[in-house]
mmCIF file of C-alpha atoms and ligand atoms in Angstrom:
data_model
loop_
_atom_site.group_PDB
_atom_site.id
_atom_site.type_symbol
_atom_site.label_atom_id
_atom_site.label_comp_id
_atom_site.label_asym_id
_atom_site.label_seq_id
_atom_site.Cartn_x
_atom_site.Cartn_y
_atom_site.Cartn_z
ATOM 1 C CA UNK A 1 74.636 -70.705 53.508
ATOM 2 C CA UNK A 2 77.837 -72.776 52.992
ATOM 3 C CA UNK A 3 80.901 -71.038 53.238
ATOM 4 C CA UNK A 4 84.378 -71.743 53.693
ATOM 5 C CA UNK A 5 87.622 -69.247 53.919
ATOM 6 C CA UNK A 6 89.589 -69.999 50.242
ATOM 7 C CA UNK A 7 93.280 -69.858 50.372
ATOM 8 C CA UNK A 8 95.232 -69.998 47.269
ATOM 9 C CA UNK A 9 97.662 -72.287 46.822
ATOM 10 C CA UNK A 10 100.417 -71.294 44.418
ATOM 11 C CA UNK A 11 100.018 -68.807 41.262
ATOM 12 C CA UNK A 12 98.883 -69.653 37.637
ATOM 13 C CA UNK A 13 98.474 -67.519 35.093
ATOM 14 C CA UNK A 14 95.591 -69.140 33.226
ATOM 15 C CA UNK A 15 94.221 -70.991 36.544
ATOM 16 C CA UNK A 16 93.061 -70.219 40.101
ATOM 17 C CA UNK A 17 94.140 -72.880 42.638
ATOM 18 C CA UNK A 18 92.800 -72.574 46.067
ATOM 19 C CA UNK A 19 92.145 -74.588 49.489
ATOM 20 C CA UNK A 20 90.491 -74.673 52.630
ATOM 21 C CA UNK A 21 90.618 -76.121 55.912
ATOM 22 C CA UNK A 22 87.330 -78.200 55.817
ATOM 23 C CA UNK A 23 89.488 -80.229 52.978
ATOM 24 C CA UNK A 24 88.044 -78.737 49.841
ATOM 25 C CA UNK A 25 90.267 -77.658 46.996
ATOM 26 C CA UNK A 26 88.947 -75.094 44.206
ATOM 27 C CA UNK A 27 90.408 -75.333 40.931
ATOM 28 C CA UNK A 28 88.733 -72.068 38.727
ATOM 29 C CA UNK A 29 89.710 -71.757 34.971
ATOM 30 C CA UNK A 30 90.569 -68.519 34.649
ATOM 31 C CA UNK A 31 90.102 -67.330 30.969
ATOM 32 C CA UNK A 32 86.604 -65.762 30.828
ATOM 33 C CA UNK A 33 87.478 -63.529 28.011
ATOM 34 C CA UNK A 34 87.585 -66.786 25.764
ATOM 35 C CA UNK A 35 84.530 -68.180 28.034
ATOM 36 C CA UNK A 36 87.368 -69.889 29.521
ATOM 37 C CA UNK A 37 88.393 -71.857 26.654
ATOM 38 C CA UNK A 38 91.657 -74.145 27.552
ATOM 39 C CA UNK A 39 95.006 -73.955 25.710
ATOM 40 C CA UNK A 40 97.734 -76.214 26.282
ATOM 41 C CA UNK A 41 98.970 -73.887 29.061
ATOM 42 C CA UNK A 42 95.930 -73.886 30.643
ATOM 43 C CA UNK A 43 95.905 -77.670 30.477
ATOM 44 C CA UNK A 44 99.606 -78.436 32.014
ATOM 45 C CA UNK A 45 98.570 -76.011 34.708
ATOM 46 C CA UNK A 46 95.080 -77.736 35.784
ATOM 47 C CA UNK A 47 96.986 -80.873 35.328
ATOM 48 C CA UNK A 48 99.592 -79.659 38.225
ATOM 49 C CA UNK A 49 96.531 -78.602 40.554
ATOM 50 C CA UNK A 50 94.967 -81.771 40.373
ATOM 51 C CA UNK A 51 98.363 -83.205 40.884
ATOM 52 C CA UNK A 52 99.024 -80.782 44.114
ATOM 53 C CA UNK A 53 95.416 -82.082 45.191
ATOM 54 C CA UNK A 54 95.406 -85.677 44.902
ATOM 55 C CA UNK A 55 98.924 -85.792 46.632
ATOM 56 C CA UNK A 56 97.119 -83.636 49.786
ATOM 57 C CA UNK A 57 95.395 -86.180 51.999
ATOM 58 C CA UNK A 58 93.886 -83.442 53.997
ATOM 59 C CA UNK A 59 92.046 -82.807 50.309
ATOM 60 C CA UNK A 60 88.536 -85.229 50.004
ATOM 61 C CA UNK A 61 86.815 -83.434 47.063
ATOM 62 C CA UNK A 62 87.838 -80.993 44.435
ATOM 63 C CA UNK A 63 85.455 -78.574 42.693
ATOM 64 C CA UNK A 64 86.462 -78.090 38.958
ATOM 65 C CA UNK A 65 84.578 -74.361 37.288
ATOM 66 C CA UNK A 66 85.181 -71.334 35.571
ATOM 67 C CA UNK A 67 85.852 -68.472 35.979
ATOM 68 C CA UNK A 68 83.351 -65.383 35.513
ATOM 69 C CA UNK A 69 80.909 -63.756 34.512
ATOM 70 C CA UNK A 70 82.639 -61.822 32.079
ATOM 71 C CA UNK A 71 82.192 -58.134 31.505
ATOM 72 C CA UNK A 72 79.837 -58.643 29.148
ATOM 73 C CA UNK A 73 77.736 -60.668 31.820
ATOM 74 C CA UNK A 74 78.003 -64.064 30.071
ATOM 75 C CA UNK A 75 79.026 -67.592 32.208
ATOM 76 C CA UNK A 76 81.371 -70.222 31.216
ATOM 77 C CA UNK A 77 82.531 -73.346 32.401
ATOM 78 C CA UNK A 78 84.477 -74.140 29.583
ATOM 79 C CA UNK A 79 84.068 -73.517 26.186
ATOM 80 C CA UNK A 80 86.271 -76.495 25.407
ATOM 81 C CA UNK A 81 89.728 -76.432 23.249
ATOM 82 C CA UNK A 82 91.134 -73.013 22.259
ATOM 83 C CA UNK A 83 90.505 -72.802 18.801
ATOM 84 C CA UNK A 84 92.926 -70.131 18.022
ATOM 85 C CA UNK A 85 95.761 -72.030 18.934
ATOM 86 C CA UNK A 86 94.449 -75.007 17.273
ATOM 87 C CA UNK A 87 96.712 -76.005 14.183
ATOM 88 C CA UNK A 88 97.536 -79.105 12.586
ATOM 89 C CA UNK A 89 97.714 -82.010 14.985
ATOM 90 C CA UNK A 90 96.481 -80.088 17.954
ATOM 91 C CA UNK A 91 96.596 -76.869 20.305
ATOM 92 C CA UNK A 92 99.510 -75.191 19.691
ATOM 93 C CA UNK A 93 101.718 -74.622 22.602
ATOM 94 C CA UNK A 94 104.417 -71.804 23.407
ATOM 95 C CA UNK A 95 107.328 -74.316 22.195
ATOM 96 C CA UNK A 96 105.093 -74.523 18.765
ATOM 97 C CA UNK A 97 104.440 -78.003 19.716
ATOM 98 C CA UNK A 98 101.057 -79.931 19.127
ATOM 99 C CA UNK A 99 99.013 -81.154 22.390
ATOM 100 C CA UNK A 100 96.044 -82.592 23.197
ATOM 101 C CA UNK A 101 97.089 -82.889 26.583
ATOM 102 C CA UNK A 102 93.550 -82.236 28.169
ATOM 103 C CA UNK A 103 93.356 -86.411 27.454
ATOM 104 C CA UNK A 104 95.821 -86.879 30.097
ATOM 105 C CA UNK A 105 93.697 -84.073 32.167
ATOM 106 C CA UNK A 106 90.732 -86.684 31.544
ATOM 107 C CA UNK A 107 92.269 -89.533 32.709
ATOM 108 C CA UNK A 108 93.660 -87.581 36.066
ATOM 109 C CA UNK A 109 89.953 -86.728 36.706
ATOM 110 C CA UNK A 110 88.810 -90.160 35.958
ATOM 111 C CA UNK A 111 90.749 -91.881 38.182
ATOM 112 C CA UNK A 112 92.252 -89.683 41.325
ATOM 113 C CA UNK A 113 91.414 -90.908 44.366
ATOM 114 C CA UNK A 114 88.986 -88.556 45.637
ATOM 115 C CA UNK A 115 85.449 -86.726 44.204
ATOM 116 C CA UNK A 116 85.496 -84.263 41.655
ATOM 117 C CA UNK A 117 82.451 -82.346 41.420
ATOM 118 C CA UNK A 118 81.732 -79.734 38.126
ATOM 119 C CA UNK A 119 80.101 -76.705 39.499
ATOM 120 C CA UNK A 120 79.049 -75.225 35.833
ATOM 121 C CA UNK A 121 77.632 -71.872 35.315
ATOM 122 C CA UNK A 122 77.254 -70.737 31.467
ATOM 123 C CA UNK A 123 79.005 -72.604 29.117
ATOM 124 C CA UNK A 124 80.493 -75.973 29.335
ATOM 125 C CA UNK A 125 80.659 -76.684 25.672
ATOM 126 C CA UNK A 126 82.871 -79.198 23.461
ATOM 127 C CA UNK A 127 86.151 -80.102 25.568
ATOM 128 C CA UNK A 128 84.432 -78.392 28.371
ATOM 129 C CA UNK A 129 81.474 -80.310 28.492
ATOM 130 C CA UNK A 130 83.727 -83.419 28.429
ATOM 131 C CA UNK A 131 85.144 -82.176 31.108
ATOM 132 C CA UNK A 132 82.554 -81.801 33.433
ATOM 133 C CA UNK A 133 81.438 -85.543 31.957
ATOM 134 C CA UNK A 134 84.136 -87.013 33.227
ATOM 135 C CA UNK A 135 83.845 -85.219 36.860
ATOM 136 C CA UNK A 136 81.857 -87.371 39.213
ATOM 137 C CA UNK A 137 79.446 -84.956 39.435
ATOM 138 C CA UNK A 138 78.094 -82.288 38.315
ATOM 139 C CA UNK A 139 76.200 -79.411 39.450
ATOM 140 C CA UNK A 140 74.478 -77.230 36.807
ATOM 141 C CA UNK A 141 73.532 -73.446 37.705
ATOM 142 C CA UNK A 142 70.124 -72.616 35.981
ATOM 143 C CA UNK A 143 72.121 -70.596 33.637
ATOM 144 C CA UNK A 144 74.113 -73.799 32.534
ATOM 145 C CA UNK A 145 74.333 -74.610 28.916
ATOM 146 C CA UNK A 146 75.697 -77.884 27.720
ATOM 147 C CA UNK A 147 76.672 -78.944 24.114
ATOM 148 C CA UNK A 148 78.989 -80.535 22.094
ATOM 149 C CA UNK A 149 80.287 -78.728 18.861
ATOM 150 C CA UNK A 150 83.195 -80.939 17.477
ATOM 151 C CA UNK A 151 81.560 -82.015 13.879
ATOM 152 C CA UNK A 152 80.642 -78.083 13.443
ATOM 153 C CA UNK A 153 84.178 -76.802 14.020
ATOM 154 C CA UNK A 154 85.825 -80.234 13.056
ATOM 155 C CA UNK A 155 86.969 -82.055 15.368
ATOM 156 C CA UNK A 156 85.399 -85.015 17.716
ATOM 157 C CA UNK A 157 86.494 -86.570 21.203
ATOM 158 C CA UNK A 158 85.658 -90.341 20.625
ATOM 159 C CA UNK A 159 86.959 -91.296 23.905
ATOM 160 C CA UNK A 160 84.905 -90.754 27.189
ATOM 161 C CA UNK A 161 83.769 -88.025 25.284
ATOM 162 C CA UNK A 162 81.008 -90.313 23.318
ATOM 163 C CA UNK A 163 80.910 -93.502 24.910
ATOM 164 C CA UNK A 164 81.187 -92.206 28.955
ATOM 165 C CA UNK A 165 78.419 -89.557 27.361
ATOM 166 C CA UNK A 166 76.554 -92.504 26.528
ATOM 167 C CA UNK A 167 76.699 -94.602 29.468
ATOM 168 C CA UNK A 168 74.952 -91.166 31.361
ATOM 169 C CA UNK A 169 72.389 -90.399 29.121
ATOM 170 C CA UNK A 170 71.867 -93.566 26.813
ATOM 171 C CA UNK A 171 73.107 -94.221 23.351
ATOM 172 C CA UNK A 172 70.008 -91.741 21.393
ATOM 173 C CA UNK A 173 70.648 -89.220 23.513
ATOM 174 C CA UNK A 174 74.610 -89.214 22.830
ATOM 175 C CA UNK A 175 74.241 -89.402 19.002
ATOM 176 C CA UNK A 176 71.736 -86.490 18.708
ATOM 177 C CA UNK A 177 74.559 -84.439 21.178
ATOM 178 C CA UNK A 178 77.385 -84.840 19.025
ATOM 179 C CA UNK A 179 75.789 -85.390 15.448
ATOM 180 C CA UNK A 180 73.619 -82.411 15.795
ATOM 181 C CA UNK A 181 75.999 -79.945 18.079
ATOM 182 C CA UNK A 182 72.575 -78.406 19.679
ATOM 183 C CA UNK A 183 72.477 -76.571 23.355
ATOM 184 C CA UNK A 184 70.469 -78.030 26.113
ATOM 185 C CA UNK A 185 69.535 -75.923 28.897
ATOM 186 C CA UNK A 186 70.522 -77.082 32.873
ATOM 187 C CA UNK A 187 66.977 -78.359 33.164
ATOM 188 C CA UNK A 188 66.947 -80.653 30.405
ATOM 189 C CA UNK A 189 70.532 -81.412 31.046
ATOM 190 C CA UNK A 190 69.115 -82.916 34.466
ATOM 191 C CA UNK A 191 66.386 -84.570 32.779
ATOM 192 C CA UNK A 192 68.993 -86.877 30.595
ATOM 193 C CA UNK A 193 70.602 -87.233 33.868
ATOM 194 C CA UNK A 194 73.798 -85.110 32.628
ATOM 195 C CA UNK A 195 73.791 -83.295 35.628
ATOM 196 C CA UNK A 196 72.975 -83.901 39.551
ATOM 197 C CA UNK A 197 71.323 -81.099 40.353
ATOM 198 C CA UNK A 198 70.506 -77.227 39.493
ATOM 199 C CA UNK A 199 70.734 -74.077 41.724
ATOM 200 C CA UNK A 200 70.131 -70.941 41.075
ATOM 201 C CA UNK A 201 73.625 -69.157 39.594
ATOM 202 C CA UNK A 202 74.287 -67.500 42.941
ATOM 203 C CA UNK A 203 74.338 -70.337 44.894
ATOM 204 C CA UNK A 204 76.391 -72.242 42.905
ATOM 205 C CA UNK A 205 79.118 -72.538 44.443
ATOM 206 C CA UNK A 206 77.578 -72.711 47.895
ATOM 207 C CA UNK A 207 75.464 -75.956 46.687
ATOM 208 C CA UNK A 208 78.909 -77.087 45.639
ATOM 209 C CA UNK A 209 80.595 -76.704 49.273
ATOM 210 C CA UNK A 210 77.527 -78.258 51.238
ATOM 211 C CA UNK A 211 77.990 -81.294 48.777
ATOM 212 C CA UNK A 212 81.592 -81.372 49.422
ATOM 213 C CA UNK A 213 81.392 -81.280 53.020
ATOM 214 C CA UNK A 214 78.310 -84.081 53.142
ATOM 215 C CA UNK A 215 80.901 -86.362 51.262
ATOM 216 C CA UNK A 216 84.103 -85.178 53.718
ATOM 217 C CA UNK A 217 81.925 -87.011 56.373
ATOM 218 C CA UNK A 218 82.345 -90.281 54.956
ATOM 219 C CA UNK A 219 84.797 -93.457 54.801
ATOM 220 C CA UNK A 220 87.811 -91.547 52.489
ATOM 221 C CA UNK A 221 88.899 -95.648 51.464
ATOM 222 C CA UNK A 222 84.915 -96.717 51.163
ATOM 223 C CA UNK A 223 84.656 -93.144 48.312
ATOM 224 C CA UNK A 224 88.039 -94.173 47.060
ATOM 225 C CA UNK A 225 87.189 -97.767 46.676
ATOM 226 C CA UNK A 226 83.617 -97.092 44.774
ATOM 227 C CA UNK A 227 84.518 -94.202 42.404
ATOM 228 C CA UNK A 228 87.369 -97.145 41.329
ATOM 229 C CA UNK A 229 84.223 -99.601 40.864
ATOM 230 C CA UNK A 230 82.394 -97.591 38.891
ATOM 231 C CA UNK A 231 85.217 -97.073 36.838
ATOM 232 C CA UNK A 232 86.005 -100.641 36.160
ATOM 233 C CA UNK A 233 83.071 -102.031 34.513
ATOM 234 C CA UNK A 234 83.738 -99.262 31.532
ATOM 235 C CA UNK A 235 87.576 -98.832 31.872
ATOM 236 C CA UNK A 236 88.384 -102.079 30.736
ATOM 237 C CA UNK A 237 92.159 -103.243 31.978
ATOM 238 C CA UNK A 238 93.171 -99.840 33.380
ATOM 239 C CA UNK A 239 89.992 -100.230 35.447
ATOM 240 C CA UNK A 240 90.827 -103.486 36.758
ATOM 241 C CA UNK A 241 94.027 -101.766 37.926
ATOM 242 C CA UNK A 242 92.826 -99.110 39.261
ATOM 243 C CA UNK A 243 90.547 -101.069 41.805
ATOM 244 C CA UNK A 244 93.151 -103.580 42.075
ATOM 245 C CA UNK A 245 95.249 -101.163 43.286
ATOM 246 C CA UNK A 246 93.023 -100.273 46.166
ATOM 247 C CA UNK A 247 92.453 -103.505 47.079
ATOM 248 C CA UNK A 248 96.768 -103.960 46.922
ATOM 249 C CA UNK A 249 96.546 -100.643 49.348
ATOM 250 C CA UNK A 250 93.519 -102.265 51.683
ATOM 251 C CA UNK A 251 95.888 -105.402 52.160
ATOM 252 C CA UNK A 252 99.267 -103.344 52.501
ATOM 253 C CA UNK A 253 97.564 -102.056 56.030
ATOM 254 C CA UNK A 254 96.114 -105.122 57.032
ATOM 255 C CA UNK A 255 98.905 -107.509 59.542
ATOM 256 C CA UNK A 256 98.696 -110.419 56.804
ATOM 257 C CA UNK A 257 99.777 -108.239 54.457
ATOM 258 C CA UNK A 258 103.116 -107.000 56.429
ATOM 259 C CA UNK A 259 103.880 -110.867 57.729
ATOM 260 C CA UNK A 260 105.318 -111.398 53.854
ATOM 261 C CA UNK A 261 107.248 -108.365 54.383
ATOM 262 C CA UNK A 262 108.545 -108.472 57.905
ATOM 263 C CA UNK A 263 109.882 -112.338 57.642
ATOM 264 C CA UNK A 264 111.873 -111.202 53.949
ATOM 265 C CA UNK A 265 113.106 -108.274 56.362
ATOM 266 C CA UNK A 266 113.673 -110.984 59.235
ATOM 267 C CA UNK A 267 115.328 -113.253 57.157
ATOM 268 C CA UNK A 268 112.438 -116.046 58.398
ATOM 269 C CA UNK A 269 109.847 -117.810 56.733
ATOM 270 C CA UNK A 270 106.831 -116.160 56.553
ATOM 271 C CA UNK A 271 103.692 -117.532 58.946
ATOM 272 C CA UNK A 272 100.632 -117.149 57.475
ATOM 273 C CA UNK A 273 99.020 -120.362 58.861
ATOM 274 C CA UNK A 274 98.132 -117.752 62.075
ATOM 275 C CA UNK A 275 95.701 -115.936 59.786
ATOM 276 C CA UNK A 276 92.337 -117.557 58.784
ATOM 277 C CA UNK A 277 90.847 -118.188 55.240
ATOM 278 C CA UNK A 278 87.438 -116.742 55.565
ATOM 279 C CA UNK A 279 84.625 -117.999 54.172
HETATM 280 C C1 S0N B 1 80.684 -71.085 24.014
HETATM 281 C C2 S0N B 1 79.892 -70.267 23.006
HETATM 282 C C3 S0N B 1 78.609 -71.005 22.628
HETATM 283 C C4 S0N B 1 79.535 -68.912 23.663
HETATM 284 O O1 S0N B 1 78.876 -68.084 22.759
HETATM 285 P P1 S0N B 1 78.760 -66.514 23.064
HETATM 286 O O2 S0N B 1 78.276 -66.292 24.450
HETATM 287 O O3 S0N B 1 77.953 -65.931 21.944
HETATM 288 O O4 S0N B 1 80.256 -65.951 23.058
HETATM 289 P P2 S0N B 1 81.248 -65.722 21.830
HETATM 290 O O5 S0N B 1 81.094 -64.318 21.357
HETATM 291 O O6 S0N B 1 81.159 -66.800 20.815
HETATM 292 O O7 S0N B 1 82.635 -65.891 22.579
HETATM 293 C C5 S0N B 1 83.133 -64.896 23.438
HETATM 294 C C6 S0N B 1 84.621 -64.808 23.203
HETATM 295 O O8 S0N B 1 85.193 -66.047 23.573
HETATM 296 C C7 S0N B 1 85.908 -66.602 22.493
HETATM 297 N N1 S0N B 1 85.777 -68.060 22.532
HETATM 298 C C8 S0N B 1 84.721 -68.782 22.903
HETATM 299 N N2 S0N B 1 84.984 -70.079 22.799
HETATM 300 C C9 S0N B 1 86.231 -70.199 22.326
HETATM 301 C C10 S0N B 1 87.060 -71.290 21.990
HETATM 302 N N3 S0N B 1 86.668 -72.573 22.158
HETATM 303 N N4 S0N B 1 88.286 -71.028 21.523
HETATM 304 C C11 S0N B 1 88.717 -69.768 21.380
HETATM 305 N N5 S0N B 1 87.981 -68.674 21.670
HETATM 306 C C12 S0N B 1 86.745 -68.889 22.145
HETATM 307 C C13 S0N B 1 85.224 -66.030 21.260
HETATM 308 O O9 S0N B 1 86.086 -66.091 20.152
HETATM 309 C C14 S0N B 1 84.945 -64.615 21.735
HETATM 310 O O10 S0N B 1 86.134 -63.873 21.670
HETATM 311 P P3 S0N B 1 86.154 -62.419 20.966
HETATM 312 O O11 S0N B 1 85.214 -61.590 21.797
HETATM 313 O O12 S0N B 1 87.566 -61.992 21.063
HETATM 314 O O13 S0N B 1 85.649 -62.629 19.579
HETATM 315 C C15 S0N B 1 80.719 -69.961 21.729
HETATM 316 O O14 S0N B 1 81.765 -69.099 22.078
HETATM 317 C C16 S0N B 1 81.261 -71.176 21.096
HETATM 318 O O15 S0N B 1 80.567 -71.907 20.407
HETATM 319 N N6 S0N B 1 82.583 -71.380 21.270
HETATM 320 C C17 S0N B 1 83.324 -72.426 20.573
HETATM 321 C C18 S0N B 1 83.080 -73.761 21.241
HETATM 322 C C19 S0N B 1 83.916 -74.817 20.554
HETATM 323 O O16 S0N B 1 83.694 -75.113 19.415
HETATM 324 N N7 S0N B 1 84.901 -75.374 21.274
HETATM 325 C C20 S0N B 1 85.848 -76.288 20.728
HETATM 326 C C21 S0N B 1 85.268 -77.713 20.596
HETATM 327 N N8 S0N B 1 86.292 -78.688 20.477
HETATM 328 C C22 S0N B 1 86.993 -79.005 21.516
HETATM 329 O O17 S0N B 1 86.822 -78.547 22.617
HETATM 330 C C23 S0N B 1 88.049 -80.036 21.262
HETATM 331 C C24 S0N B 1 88.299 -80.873 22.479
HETATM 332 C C25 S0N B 1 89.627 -81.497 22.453
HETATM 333 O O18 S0N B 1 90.560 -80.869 22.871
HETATM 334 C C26 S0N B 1 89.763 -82.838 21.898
HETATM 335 C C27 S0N B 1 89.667 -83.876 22.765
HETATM 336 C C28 S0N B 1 89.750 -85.158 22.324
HETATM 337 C C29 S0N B 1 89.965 -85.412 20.967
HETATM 338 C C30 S0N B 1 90.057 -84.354 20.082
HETATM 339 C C31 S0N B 1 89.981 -83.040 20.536
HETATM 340 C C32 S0N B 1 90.140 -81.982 19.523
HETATM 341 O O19 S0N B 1 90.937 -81.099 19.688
HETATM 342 O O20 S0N B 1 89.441 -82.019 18.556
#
């Protein structure tokens, strides 16, 4: 069985943040009396893990899931957007402020550098199960329900929400999600090819760290490089930059790329004749 030694990282009040040496980082939603439902709060918080993580280059992969079970026995992921905080214009936060900052959590996930993988047990519903959509994988225990709910309680995420929902699991499939708001179990969910794989609930999390560690054994630029090329075909401009930005990184190490550089420094012209145009 897969185990590692968890150490947590700083303090949260609506999170769990932890880390261990083999270069995992374990970021738990911690609000399993609202089947871990996010408020603003909760959002800023997972926002400043992720942060903490993708600035760590000993970190490779980050495991996003939720707290629990509860006392009454019941698993969540995420039950999406805390509805009662929600007001007009968005989740209410302590300042009285509307957010719907878990789009910025979205993009974070999207596009950091390194694999996110959704280890749901329960519940990942609304939000939540846009959350774990946007991880870059997911792993379902075989107590996993997914579902969207937004056009029962009134409210929709058109973003990756529906069309990243419909690149994974084809355009039908999407519509009858959102327009009908029904549950799918973790087997069907791995049928539409929703999820990667299902485990039994107990060894979740150890499924989660024997991925993890089969990925820490590979190129970091060659992961960093293909999770930004997936991206880009369905991220439009900001995916284009987000790839070219690895490829500005590739040539920033490469001697070529520091001759500019050096003769500005060197007050010289620059010789790139020495380096060859390959075919
Ligand atoms: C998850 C469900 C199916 C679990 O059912 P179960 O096991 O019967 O438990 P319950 O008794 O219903 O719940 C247990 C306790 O947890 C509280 N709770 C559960 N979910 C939430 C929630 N989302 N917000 C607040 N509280 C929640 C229950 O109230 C209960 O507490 P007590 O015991 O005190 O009564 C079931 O709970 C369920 O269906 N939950 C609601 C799921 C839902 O509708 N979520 C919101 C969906 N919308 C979003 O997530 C919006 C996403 C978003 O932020 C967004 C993004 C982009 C663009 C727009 C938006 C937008 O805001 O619209």
């Amino acid at each position: 069985m897969a185990q590692v030694q968890w150490q947590s990282v700083r303090e949260y009040e609506d999170i769990r943040y932890e880390k261990c040496a083999e270069g995992i980082a374990k970021i738990t939603i911690n609000r399993p009396h609202k089947r871990n439902a996010f408020r603003p709060k909760t959002v800023v918080e997972l926002y400043d893990a992720f942060c903490d993580a993708r600035e760590d280059i000993a970190i490779g992969v980050i495991l996003l899931t939720g707290a629990g079970p509860h006392t009454d026995g019941r698993y969540a992921f995420c039950a999406g957007g805390d509805q009662s905080v929600r007001g007009a214009g968005g989740y209410i936060d302590e300042e009285g402020l509307p957010r719907l900052n878990v789009l910025d959590l979205q993009r974070l996930i999207r596009t950091i550098p390194k694999v996110v993988i959704a280890l749901v047990a329960g519940y990942a519903i609304g939000g939540g199960h846009v959350l774990h959509i946007l991880c870059d994988l997911t792993i379902a225990a075989d107590n996993a329900v997914f579902g969207q709910t937004g056009p029962k309680v009134g409210s929709f995420d058109g973003g990756f929400g529906a069309s990243y929902l419909a690149r994974l699991v084809g355009q039908k499939k999407a519509r009858e999600i959102w327009f009908l708001c029904r549950q799918y179990g973790a087997k069907e969910a791995l049928q539409m090819g929703l999820v990667n794989t299902v485990v039994p609930v107990e060894e979740l999390e150890a499924e989660g760290i024997r991925w993890a560690l089969e990925i820490l054994e590979k190129s970091p630029i060659a992961i960093r490089c293909l999770k930004a090329a997936f991206n880009a075909e369905l991220d439009g401009m900001a995916g284009i930059q987000e790839l070219a930005g690895h490829a500005t990184h590739l040539y920033y190490l490469t001697e070529e790329g520091s001759e500019g550089k050096q003769a500005f420094l060197e007050k010289r012209s620059p010789d790139f004749r020495q380096y060859p145009w390959l075919p």
